[in-house]
Coordinates of C-alpha atoms in Angstrom, one line a residue:
M1 CA 13.8 -30.7 -15.0
G2 CA 15.7 -30.4 -18.5
F3 CA 17.3 -27.3 -20.0
E4 CA 14.1 -26.5 -22.0
I5 CA 11.0 -24.3 -20.9
I6 CA 7.7 -25.5 -22.8
T7 CA 6.0 -22.6 -24.3
L8 CA 2.0 -22.8 -23.5
K9 CA -0.2 -21.3 -26.0
D10 CA -2.2 -20.4 -24.0
S11 CA -4.4 -20.6 -20.1
H12 CA -6.7 -24.1 -21.6
E13 CA -3.5 -26.1 -22.6
T14 CA -3.3 -29.2 -20.8
I15 CA 0.0 -30.9 -19.7
D16 CA 0.5 -34.1 -18.6
I17 CA -1.4 -34.7 -14.8
E18 CA 1.3 -37.4 -13.5
H19 CA 5.0 -35.3 -13.7
P20 CA 5.9 -32.4 -11.6
F21 CA 5.9 -28.8 -13.1
K22 CA 6.7 -25.1 -12.5
V23 CA 4.5 -22.9 -15.0
N24 CA 6.1 -19.4 -15.4
A25 CA 3.7 -16.5 -16.3
G26 CA 3.5 -13.2 -16.1
P27 CA 1.0 -10.1 -15.5
G28 CA -2.4 -10.9 -17.1
A29 CA -1.3 -14.3 -18.6
G30 CA -4.4 -16.3 -17.2
K31 CA -2.3 -18.2 -13.8
T32 CA -4.9 -18.6 -12.4
T33 CA -7.6 -19.6 -14.9
W34 CA -4.4 -22.2 -15.7
L35 CA -4.5 -23.4 -12.9
I36 CA -8.2 -23.8 -12.3
N37 CA -8.3 -25.7 -15.5
H38 CA -5.9 -28.3 -14.8
I39 CA -7.2 -28.7 -11.8
K40 CA -10.7 -30.0 -13.5
N41 CA -8.0 -31.7 -16.3
V42 CA -7.0 -34.0 -13.0
V43 CA -10.2 -34.5 -11.6
K44 CA -11.2 -35.8 -14.7
R45 CA -8.4 -38.2 -16.0
S46 CA -7.2 -38.8 -12.9
N47 CA -7.8 -42.3 -10.8
R48 CA -5.6 -41.8 -8.2
L49 CA -8.6 -39.2 -6.5
G50 CA -11.8 -40.6 -4.3
Q51 CA -13.7 -39.3 -1.1
V52 CA -10.3 -38.9 0.7
K53 CA -7.7 -38.4 -1.3
K54 CA -7.9 -35.1 -2.8
I55 CA -5.9 -32.1 -4.4
A56 CA -4.4 -29.6 -2.0
C57 CA -4.2 -26.2 -4.1
I58 CA -2.2 -23.7 -2.0
T59 CA -3.1 -20.3 -2.4
Y60 CA -1.7 -16.6 -0.9
T61 CA -4.3 -15.6 -0.1
N62 CA -7.9 -16.3 1.7
V63 CA -9.6 -14.3 -1.0
A64 CA -7.5 -15.9 -3.7
A65 CA -9.0 -19.5 -2.7
K66 CA -12.9 -18.4 -2.5
K67 CA -12.2 -17.3 -6.0
I68 CA -10.7 -20.5 -7.1
L69 CA -13.0 -22.0 -5.5
L70 CA -16.0 -20.0 -7.1
D71 CA -14.5 -21.3 -10.7
L72 CA -14.1 -24.7 -10.1
G73 CA -17.8 -25.6 -10.4
E74 CA -18.6 -29.7 -9.2
A75 CA -14.4 -29.9 -9.7
C76 CA -14.2 -28.7 -6.0
E77 CA -15.9 -31.2 -4.2
S78 CA -12.1 -33.3 -5.3
V79 CA -10.1 -30.3 -4.1
E80 CA -8.8 -28.7 -0.6
I81 CA -8.6 -24.6 -0.9
G82 CA -6.7 -22.9 1.3
T83 CA -3.3 -20.8 2.6
I84 CA 0.0 -22.8 3.3
H85 CA -0.7 -21.5 6.7
A86 CA -4.4 -22.9 7.0
F87 CA -3.6 -26.2 5.4
L88 CA -0.3 -27.0 7.2
Y89 CA -2.2 -26.2 10.2
K90 CA -5.5 -28.4 9.8
H91 CA -3.4 -31.6 8.9
V92 CA -0.5 -31.3 10.1
V93 CA 0.3 -28.4 13.8
K94 CA -3.1 -29.2 15.5
P95 CA -3.5 -32.7 15.3
Y96 CA 0.2 -33.6 16.2
V97 CA 1.8 -30.4 17.2
S98 CA 1.6 -32.3 21.1
F99 CA 3.8 -35.2 20.2
L100 CA 6.8 -32.7 19.9
G101 CA 6.6 -32.7 23.9
I102 CA 7.0 -28.4 24.1
P103 CA 7.4 -27.8 28.1
E104 CA 6.1 -24.2 27.0
L105 CA 3.5 -24.8 24.8
D106 CA -0.1 -24.9 26.0
V107 CA -1.7 -26.7 23.5
D108 CA -5.4 -26.5 24.6
R109 CA -5.0 -23.1 24.9
I110 CA -4.7 -22.9 21.2
K111 CA -7.6 -22.3 19.0
G112 CA -5.2 -21.0 15.9
H113 CA -3.0 -18.7 14.5
T114 CA -2.3 -15.0 13.8
E115 CA -0.3 -11.6 13.4
Y116 CA 0.0 -11.4 17.2
V117 CA 1.0 -7.6 18.2
P118 CA 2.7 -8.3 22.1
N119 CA 1.4 -6.3 25.1
K120 CA 3.1 -4.0 27.5
S121 CA 3.0 -6.9 30.4
I122 CA 4.2 -9.1 27.4
L123 CA 7.3 -7.1 26.7
Y124 CA 7.9 -6.2 31.1
S125 CA 7.8 -10.5 30.3
V126 CA 10.6 -10.6 28.1
K127 CA 12.3 -8.0 29.1
A128 CA 13.1 -9.7 33.1
E129 CA 13.5 -13.1 31.9
T130 CA 16.3 -11.7 29.5
K131 CA 17.3 -9.4 32.1
Q132 CA 17.2 -6.2 29.3
T133 CA 15.2 -4.2 32.1
Y134 CA 17.4 -1.4 29.8
L135 CA 15.8 -1.7 26.5
E136 CA 13.3 0.4 25.5
D137 CA 10.1 -1.0 24.4
K138 CA 9.8 0.9 21.3
N139 CA 12.5 -1.5 20.4
L140 CA 11.5 -4.5 21.4
L141 CA 8.6 -4.5 20.6
E142 CA 10.2 -3.6 16.7
A143 CA 12.5 -6.5 17.0
L144 CA 9.5 -8.7 17.9
L145 CA 7.2 -8.0 15.2
D146 CA 9.6 -8.8 12.6
L147 CA 10.6 -12.7 13.7
Q148 CA 10.5 -15.2 11.3
W149 CA 11.7 -18.7 11.4
K150 CA 14.9 -19.7 9.2
F151 CA 17.6 -21.7 8.6
D152 CA 20.6 -21.9 9.6
K153 CA 24.0 -23.2 8.4
S154 CA 23.1 -26.8 9.9
D155 CA 19.9 -26.3 9.0
I156 CA 18.2 -26.4 11.8
L157 CA 15.9 -23.3 12.3
Q158 CA 16.5 -20.5 14.6
V159 CA 13.8 -17.3 15.1
I160 CA 15.7 -14.5 14.2
P161 CA 14.1 -10.7 12.6
R162 CA 14.9 -10.0 9.3
K163 CA 16.6 -6.8 9.2
I164 CA 19.6 -5.8 11.6
F165 CA 19.3 -3.1 14.3
K166 CA 20.4 -0.1 15.6
F167 CA 20.4 -1.3 19.1
R168 CA 21.7 -4.4 21.1
I169 CA 19.8 -7.4 21.6
K170 CA 20.4 -10.9 23.1
R171 CA 20.1 -13.3 20.9
E172 CA 17.7 -15.4 23.3
T173 CA 15.2 -12.8 23.4
Y174 CA 13.3 -14.1 20.5
L175 CA 12.9 -17.5 21.4
V176 CA 11.9 -16.4 25.2
Y177 CA 9.0 -14.1 23.5
K178 CA 7.9 -17.4 21.5
K179 CA 7.5 -19.4 25.1
I180 CA 5.8 -16.8 26.4
C181 CA 3.5 -16.8 23.5
W182 CA 3.2 -20.7 23.4
A183 CA 2.5 -20.8 27.1
K184 CA -0.7 -18.0 26.6
G185 CA -1.6 -20.3 23.3
I186 CA -0.8 -17.5 20.4
L187 CA 0.7 -19.3 17.7
H188 CA 1.8 -17.0 15.2
H189 CA 2.0 -17.7 11.2
D190 CA 5.2 -18.3 10.9
D191 CA 5.1 -20.5 13.7
V192 CA 2.9 -22.9 12.0
L193 CA 5.6 -23.6 9.4
Y194 CA 8.1 -24.1 12.7
F195 CA 5.9 -27.0 14.1
S196 CA 5.3 -28.5 10.7
W197 CA 9.0 -28.7 9.6
R198 CA 9.5 -29.9 13.3
L199 CA 7.1 -32.5 12.5
I200 CA 7.2 -34.0 9.4
T201 CA 11.8 -34.4 10.1
E202 CA 11.0 -35.7 13.6
F203 CA 7.1 -38.1 12.8
P204 CA 7.9 -39.3 9.4
S205 CA 4.2 -41.0 9.2
I206 CA 3.1 -38.1 9.3
L207 CA 4.5 -37.1 6.0
E208 CA 2.8 -40.4 5.0
I209 CA -0.5 -39.5 5.4
L210 CA -0.4 -36.6 3.9
R211 CA 0.8 -37.9 1.0
A212 CA -1.4 -40.3 1.1
K213 CA -4.4 -37.5 1.8
F214 CA -3.2 -35.3 -0.7
P215 CA -1.6 -37.4 -4.1
Y216 CA -1.3 -34.2 -5.8
V217 CA -0.2 -30.5 -4.4
F218 CA -0.2 -27.1 -6.7
V219 CA 0.6 -24.2 -5.4
D220 CA -0.4 -20.8 -6.8
E221 CA 2.1 -17.7 -6.4
F222 CA 4.7 -19.4 -5.4
Q223 CA 7.5 -17.0 -6.2
D224 CA 5.9 -15.1 -2.8
T225 CA 6.9 -19.0 -0.7
N226 CA 9.3 -19.0 2.0
P227 CA 12.7 -21.6 2.5
I228 CA 10.6 -23.7 5.3
Q229 CA 7.4 -23.7 2.5
A230 CA 9.7 -25.2 0.0
E231 CA 11.5 -27.7 1.4
I232 CA 8.0 -29.2 3.3
L233 CA 7.0 -29.4 -1.2
K234 CA 10.2 -31.4 -1.6
K235 CA 9.9 -33.9 1.1
L236 CA 6.1 -34.6 0.1
A237 CA 7.3 -35.3 -3.7
E238 CA 9.6 -37.3 -2.4
K239 CA 7.2 -40.3 -3.2
E240 CA 3.3 -40.6 -4.2
S241 CA 2.8 -36.6 -4.5
I242 CA 2.8 -34.5 -7.5
I243 CA 4.0 -31.2 -6.9
G244 CA 3.1 -28.3 -9.6
I245 CA 4.3 -24.6 -8.8
I246 CA 3.1 -21.9 -10.7
G247 CA 4.6 -18.0 -10.5
D248 CA 6.4 -15.1 -12.0
K249 CA 9.8 -14.7 -10.2
A250 CA 9.2 -10.5 -11.0
Q251 CA 6.1 -10.7 -9.1
S252 CA 7.7 -11.6 -6.0
I253 CA 6.8 -8.7 -3.4
Y254 CA 6.2 -10.5 0.4
K255 CA 10.5 -10.1 1.7
F256 CA 9.3 -8.6 4.3
Q257 CA 6.8 -11.5 4.9
G258 CA 9.5 -14.0 4.3
A259 CA 9.0 -14.9 1.0
D260 CA 12.2 -15.5 -1.5
V261 CA 12.5 -15.2 -4.5
T262 CA 15.2 -17.6 -5.2
Q263 CA 12.3 -20.6 -4.1
F264 CA 10.5 -20.0 -7.0
I265 CA 13.8 -20.0 -9.4
N266 CA 15.8 -22.3 -7.7
F267 CA 12.7 -24.7 -7.4
N268 CA 13.2 -28.6 -8.9
L269 CA 12.3 -31.5 -8.5
K270 CA 13.8 -35.1 -10.4
G271 CA 10.9 -35.3 -14.0
M272 CA 9.9 -31.6 -13.1
A273 CA 8.8 -30.3 -16.5
E274 CA 9.0 -26.1 -16.8
Y275 CA 6.2 -24.2 -19.2
K276 CA 5.8 -20.3 -20.1
I277 CA 2.7 -18.3 -21.2
E278 CA 4.1 -14.9 -22.9
G279 CA 0.4 -13.9 -23.1
N280 CA -1.0 -10.8 -21.7
H281 CA -4.9 -10.5 -21.8
R282 CA -5.3 -7.5 -19.5
S283 CA -3.0 -4.7 -21.0
T284 CA -2.4 -2.6 -23.9
E285 CA -0.1 -3.5 -25.8
E286 CA 2.0 0.3 -25.0
I287 CA 1.6 -0.2 -21.1
I288 CA 3.2 -3.9 -22.0
N289 CA 6.0 -2.8 -24.0
I290 CA 6.5 -0.2 -20.2
L291 CA 6.4 -3.8 -18.7
N292 CA 8.2 -5.5 -20.1
I293 CA 11.1 -2.5 -20.5
V294 CA 10.9 -2.4 -16.1
R295 CA 10.8 -6.6 -16.2
N296 CA 14.1 -6.3 -18.2
D297 CA 14.1 -10.3 -18.6
P298 CA 15.0 -11.9 -21.7
T299 CA 13.4 -15.0 -20.7
L300 CA 9.4 -13.9 -21.0
T301 CA 8.7 -11.1 -23.5
Q302 CA 5.3 -9.9 -23.0
Y303 CA 2.5 -9.7 -25.7
S304 CA -0.9 -9.3 -26.0
P305 CA -2.8 -11.8 -28.2
E306 CA -5.6 -10.2 -29.1
N307 CA -3.3 -7.1 -30.5
R308 CA -4.9 -4.6 -28.0
H309 CA -4.2 -1.1 -28.8
G310 CA -4.9 2.0 -26.0
C311 CA -3.7 5.3 -25.7
Q312 CA 0.2 5.8 -24.4
P313 CA 0.9 5.5 -20.2
R314 CA 1.6 9.0 -18.5
I315 CA 3.5 10.6 -16.1
L316 CA 2.1 13.5 -14.2
V317 CA 3.9 15.8 -12.1
G318 CA 2.8 17.8 -9.4
D319 CA 1.6 16.9 -5.5
I320 CA -0.6 14.3 -5.3
M321 CA -3.7 16.1 -5.2
E322 CA -2.7 18.2 -8.8
T323 CA -1.9 15.1 -10.1
Y324 CA -5.2 12.8 -8.5
Q325 CA -7.7 15.5 -10.0
Q326 CA -5.9 15.4 -13.4
A327 CA -5.8 11.7 -14.0
K328 CA -9.6 11.7 -13.0
Q329 CA -10.0 14.0 -15.7
L330 CA -8.4 11.9 -17.9
C331 CA -10.6 9.1 -17.0
G332 CA -13.2 10.2 -17.4
K333 CA -16.5 8.5 -16.0
Q334 CA -13.9 5.2 -15.7
T335 CA -13.4 4.6 -11.9
L336 CA -9.5 5.3 -11.4
W337 CA -7.8 3.7 -8.7
T338 CA -4.5 4.4 -6.7
L339 CA -1.6 3.3 -5.6
C340 CA 0.9 4.0 -2.9
Y341 CA 4.3 2.0 -2.1
R342 CA 3.0 2.8 1.8
N343 CA 0.1 2.6 4.0
V344 CA 0.3 5.8 5.1
T345 CA 0.0 7.6 1.6
S346 CA -2.6 5.5 1.1
N347 CA -4.7 6.3 3.3
C348 CA -4.3 10.2 3.4
L349 CA -5.3 10.2 -0.1
K350 CA -8.2 7.9 1.0
K351 CA -8.3 10.8 3.3
G352 CA -8.5 13.6 0.7
Y353 CA -5.1 15.5 2.2
N354 CA -1.7 14.9 1.0
A355 CA 1.4 12.5 2.2
T356 CA 2.5 12.5 5.2
D357 CA 6.4 11.9 5.7
E358 CA 6.1 11.4 9.5
D359 CA 6.4 7.1 9.6
I360 CA 4.0 6.4 11.6
M361 CA 2.8 2.8 13.6
L362 CA -0.4 2.5 14.9
E363 CA 1.4 0.1 17.6
D364 CA 3.8 3.0 18.9
I365 CA 0.8 3.2 20.9
I366 CA 1.7 0.1 23.0
A367 CA 5.4 0.9 23.1
N368 CA 4.9 4.3 24.8
D369 CA 1.9 3.5 27.4
S370 CA 2.6 1.7 30.2
N371 CA -0.8 1.1 30.5
A372 CA -1.4 -2.5 28.5
A373 CA -4.6 -2.4 29.1
R374 CA -5.4 0.6 28.2
A375 CA -3.2 0.8 25.2
K376 CA -4.6 -2.4 23.7
Q377 CA -8.0 -0.5 24.0
F378 CA -6.5 2.5 22.1
F379 CA -5.3 0.2 19.5
Y380 CA -8.0 -1.3 18.5
V381 CA -11.1 1.0 19.2
I382 CA -9.1 3.3 16.5
S383 CA -8.4 -0.1 14.1
S384 CA -12.2 -0.8 14.4
I385 CA -13.7 2.5 13.6
E386 CA -11.0 2.8 10.3
N387 CA -12.3 -0.9 9.5
A388 CA -15.7 0.5 9.5
R389 CA -15.1 3.6 7.4
D390 CA -13.7 1.4 5.1
N391 CA -17.7 -0.8 4.8
K392 CA -15.1 -3.7 7.2
I393 CA -18.2 -4.2 9.4
K394 CA -17.2 -7.8 10.0
D395 CA -13.7 -6.6 11.1
A396 CA -14.7 -3.7 12.7
L397 CA -17.2 -5.4 15.1
K398 CA -14.6 -7.5 16.0
L399 CA -12.2 -5.8 16.9
M400 CA -14.3 -2.9 18.7
K401 CA -15.7 -6.2 21.3
R402 CA -12.0 -6.9 21.9
A403 CA -11.5 -3.1 22.9
M404 CA -14.9 -3.8 25.1
R405 CA -13.3 -7.0 26.4
N406 CA -16.0 -9.0 25.9
E407 CA -16.5 -11.7 22.4
D408 CA -20.2 -11.9 23.2
A409 CA -21.1 -8.4 22.9
D410 CA -22.4 -7.8 19.7
R411 CA -24.7 -5.3 20.4
M412 CA -23.3 -3.2 22.0
A413 CA -20.1 -3.5 19.7
L414 CA -22.5 -2.1 17.4
I415 CA -24.0 0.4 18.9
Q416 CA -20.3 1.8 20.2
L417 CA -19.4 1.6 16.5
Q418 CA -22.3 3.1 15.4
Y419 CA -21.6 6.5 17.6
F420 CA -18.0 6.5 16.8
L421 CA -19.0 6.8 13.6
D422 CA -21.9 9.3 13.7
N423 CA -19.8 12.1 16.1
Y424 CA -16.4 11.2 13.6
E425 CA -15.9 14.4 12.5
I426 CA -15.9 15.7 15.0
F427 CA -13.5 13.6 17.0
K428 CA -11.2 13.0 13.9
D429 CA -8.9 16.6 14.8
N430 CA -9.2 15.8 19.1
T431 CA -5.9 14.7 20.3
L432 CA -5.9 11.3 21.7
T433 CA -5.9 12.2 25.7
Q434 CA -9.6 14.5 24.6
F435 CA -10.9 11.6 22.4
Y436 CA -10.1 8.6 25.2
S437 CA -11.5 11.7 28.0
T438 CA -14.9 12.2 26.3
Y439 CA -15.8 9.6 23.2
L440 CA -14.8 6.6 25.1
D441 CA -18.1 5.5 27.4
D442 CA -17.2 4.7 30.8
K443 CA -20.0 1.9 31.5
T444 CA -18.8 0.3 28.5
F445 CA -15.0 0.5 28.3
S446 CA -12.9 -0.3 31.2
K447 CA -10.7 3.0 31.3
S448 CA -8.3 4.9 33.2
K449 CA -6.8 8.4 33.0
I450 CA -4.0 9.6 31.3
T451 CA -2.5 11.7 34.5
K452 CA 1.1 12.1 33.5
G453 CA 4.9 11.4 32.3
K454 CA 5.7 9.9 29.0
P455 CA 2.0 8.2 28.2
K456 CA 0.3 11.4 28.9
D457 CA 3.1 13.8 26.2
F458 CA 2.3 10.8 24.5
Y459 CA -1.0 11.4 23.4
D460 CA -1.1 14.9 23.7
S461 CA 1.2 14.7 20.9
K462 CA -0.9 13.1 18.3
K463 CA -4.1 13.5 17.3
Y464 CA -6.8 10.6 15.9
S465 CA -6.2 11.2 12.5
D466 CA -2.3 11.1 13.2
M467 CA -2.7 7.7 14.5
A468 CA -5.5 6.7 11.9
L469 CA -3.4 7.0 9.1
A470 CA -1.9 4.4 10.7
V471 CA -4.4 1.7 10.1
R472 CA -3.8 -1.4 8.0
I473 CA -7.0 -3.3 6.2
D474 CA -6.5 -6.9 5.8
D475 CA -8.3 -7.2 2.2
D476 CA -8.0 -3.7 1.5
D477 CA -10.5 -4.0 -2.2
C478 CA -10.7 -0.2 -2.0
I479 CA -10.1 2.1 -5.2
T480 CA -6.9 3.6 -2.7
R481 CA -4.7 1.0 -1.7
T482 CA -1.1 -0.2 -1.2
I483 CA 0.6 -2.1 -3.8
H484 CA 0.6 -5.0 -2.1
K485 CA -3.0 -4.9 -1.5
A486 CA -3.7 -4.8 -5.0
K487 CA -1.8 -7.8 -6.4
G488 CA -4.0 -10.3 -8.5
D489 CA -6.1 -7.3 -8.9
E490 CA -7.0 -5.1 -12.1
N491 CA -9.0 -2.2 -13.1
N492 CA -8.9 -0.4 -15.9
C493 CA -7.2 3.0 -14.8
V494 CA -4.6 2.3 -12.5
M495 CA -2.5 5.6 -11.2
V496 CA 0.9 4.7 -8.8
I497 CA 1.9 7.3 -6.4
I498 CA 5.9 8.0 -6.6
S499 CA 6.1 10.1 -3.5
E500 CA 9.4 9.7 -2.0
T501 CA 12.1 10.7 -4.6
N502 CA 16.3 11.3 -5.0
I503 CA 17.7 14.1 -6.5
T504 CA 18.7 12.0 -9.7
K505 CA 16.1 9.9 -10.9
Q506 CA 12.7 11.5 -9.4
G507 CA 12.7 7.9 -8.0
L508 CA 11.6 6.3 -11.4
D509 CA 14.9 4.3 -11.2
F510 CA 12.9 1.3 -12.1
I511 CA 12.1 2.8 -16.0
L512 CA 15.7 4.3 -16.3
N513 CA 17.9 1.6 -14.5
P514 CA 15.4 -1.4 -15.0
S515 CA 16.5 -4.6 -12.8
I516 CA 14.0 -6.8 -11.1
A517 CA 16.8 -8.1 -8.8
P518 CA 15.6 -5.3 -6.4
E519 CA 12.4 -6.0 -4.8
N520 CA 11.5 -2.1 -4.5
N521 CA 11.6 -2.6 -8.3
R522 CA 9.5 -5.4 -8.3
V523 CA 7.0 -3.8 -6.2
Y524 CA 6.1 -1.1 -8.8
Y525 CA 6.1 -3.5 -11.6
V526 CA 3.5 -4.9 -10.5
A527 CA 2.1 -2.2 -10.0
L528 CA 2.4 -0.4 -13.2
S529 CA 0.9 -4.5 -14.6
R530 CA -2.0 -4.0 -12.8
A531 CA -3.7 -1.6 -15.5
R532 CA -5.9 -2.4 -18.2
E533 CA -6.0 0.3 -20.6
K534 CA -4.7 3.7 -18.9
L535 CA -1.7 4.4 -17.0
F536 CA -0.4 7.0 -14.9
I537 CA 2.6 7.4 -12.7
S538 CA 2.3 10.7 -10.2
I539 CA 5.7 12.0 -9.3
P540 CA 6.2 15.0 -7.7
K541 CA 8.2 16.3 -10.1
I542 CA 10.6 15.7 -13.2
D543 CA 13.8 17.9 -14.8
S544 CA 14.2 17.7 -18.6
E545 CA 16.9 14.8 -18.8
V546 CA 14.9 12.6 -17.0
K547 CA 11.9 13.4 -19.1
D548 CA 13.5 13.6 -23.1
K549 CA 14.3 9.2 -21.2
L550 CA 10.9 9.0 -20.3
I551 CA 9.1 10.3 -24.0
K552 CA 12.1 8.0 -25.9
V553 CA 11.0 4.9 -24.1
G554 CA 6.7 5.9 -24.9
F555 CA 5.6 7.8 -22.1
E556 CA 3.4 11.2 -22.3
I557 CA 4.6 13.8 -20.0
I558 CA 2.0 16.3 -18.5
N559 CA 2.5 19.1 -15.8
C560 CA -0.3 19.3 -13.7
S561 CA 1.4 22.0 -10.9

């Protein structure tokens, strides 16, 4: 890769199909459109494709995969599209993982990969095997939910948490936990990367098979990749396969899932050409001006190719519901989206009340109930009901069947779900104890009485509505969602909620001291860039000095209190 970054005029400009490439493009630039056009160009011009040989198109989400598949038209017959985990599981882990001969891995029980939440019995087994019975379940659960596979200084993969904890926990705990899960046929998403890396490095013939199947491998949203994924791609690129990556360093917001923005910045292959697209077809010039300030990146400055103009972005000052009502009024008949950093804040707004500062996790149920089956039952019932209320009926039914511990009880799951929805307004303010005792049918659910001790104290102290706020909805596409769930989407009117503030800058440091180096700033950059015409930022308060600075950079300030 040379020093020159070639500017593409738009998403329809073509490039050489037989060279590796990196495309840098900001929000609204048409990254996915460019990728679709490039795939069509490869299908049309390449003589290296056939019935067996295909293009691998790697996306970050299943939603993105479906969109690309739909837009490819007839070219889709020459393309395999999916997430990196789905791709590697299908072509590497599932057919070859037995080659590793791991004694703790029950290959016959593996049915896929998942984001698994360990139950009480697994927590007990981990503590017993590592001789850490003193560990609190809540602390152990927090650590196990934060694990990732990471290269050490010797380039060997180790499983470790992403953050450092205040409590003491033995390092070997994490591998013990993994082996307990593998013995039950449970693979986490991250395990797919671990096994894939071991397989292609210990059995090079697997790599040769992959190259033979996929002469082209293109990765969308590469800024959200992690080091293992990047190294696997480099291995593929050593011969035969053409690797192409598309992304934007300013939109890397999944560090908590192991993403590392430096992988996109530093990714380099022999003969790789680098391109950039600077146009933003989504937003008005007024919004793009704010985005350029927040991005503060001399290597990529956006503009509106259509020279679209609109109203000034607005700062709305007041509590969330006051600013929300003001923004709705300013949007008129247009739909208003609200984007929040925290899942609890988003759920509060969905239900029509101001944000709570309480840090709630649905996994708290598992940590506070010694009865593993009951804890899981609570977890799945609440998740099911809240998914149904968000119109995710397929997911809701799957979760309800898990709560009933009967994967074949489709009709009964539907009956129970309808019952909960019909009675929601009655039980939503009940304690969890009251909800469990009164509304879970004894004939349908295997129930045990909540009588005394830590579980009763916990269930008595929490309302159903408290835990409902902690439910995370997959592929959330409603008008109120977290910023992370809005990635890749857009709307005419967007309000970004800043609920956590500091004294000096009112939580607006990403504007007043712009830099995309901190992930927090990149998250808010992504949020602002979802807006096409009207952009609002909701903050609880503002002082005169900050107000003047915001007016100078292009905001209108409206006091809603």
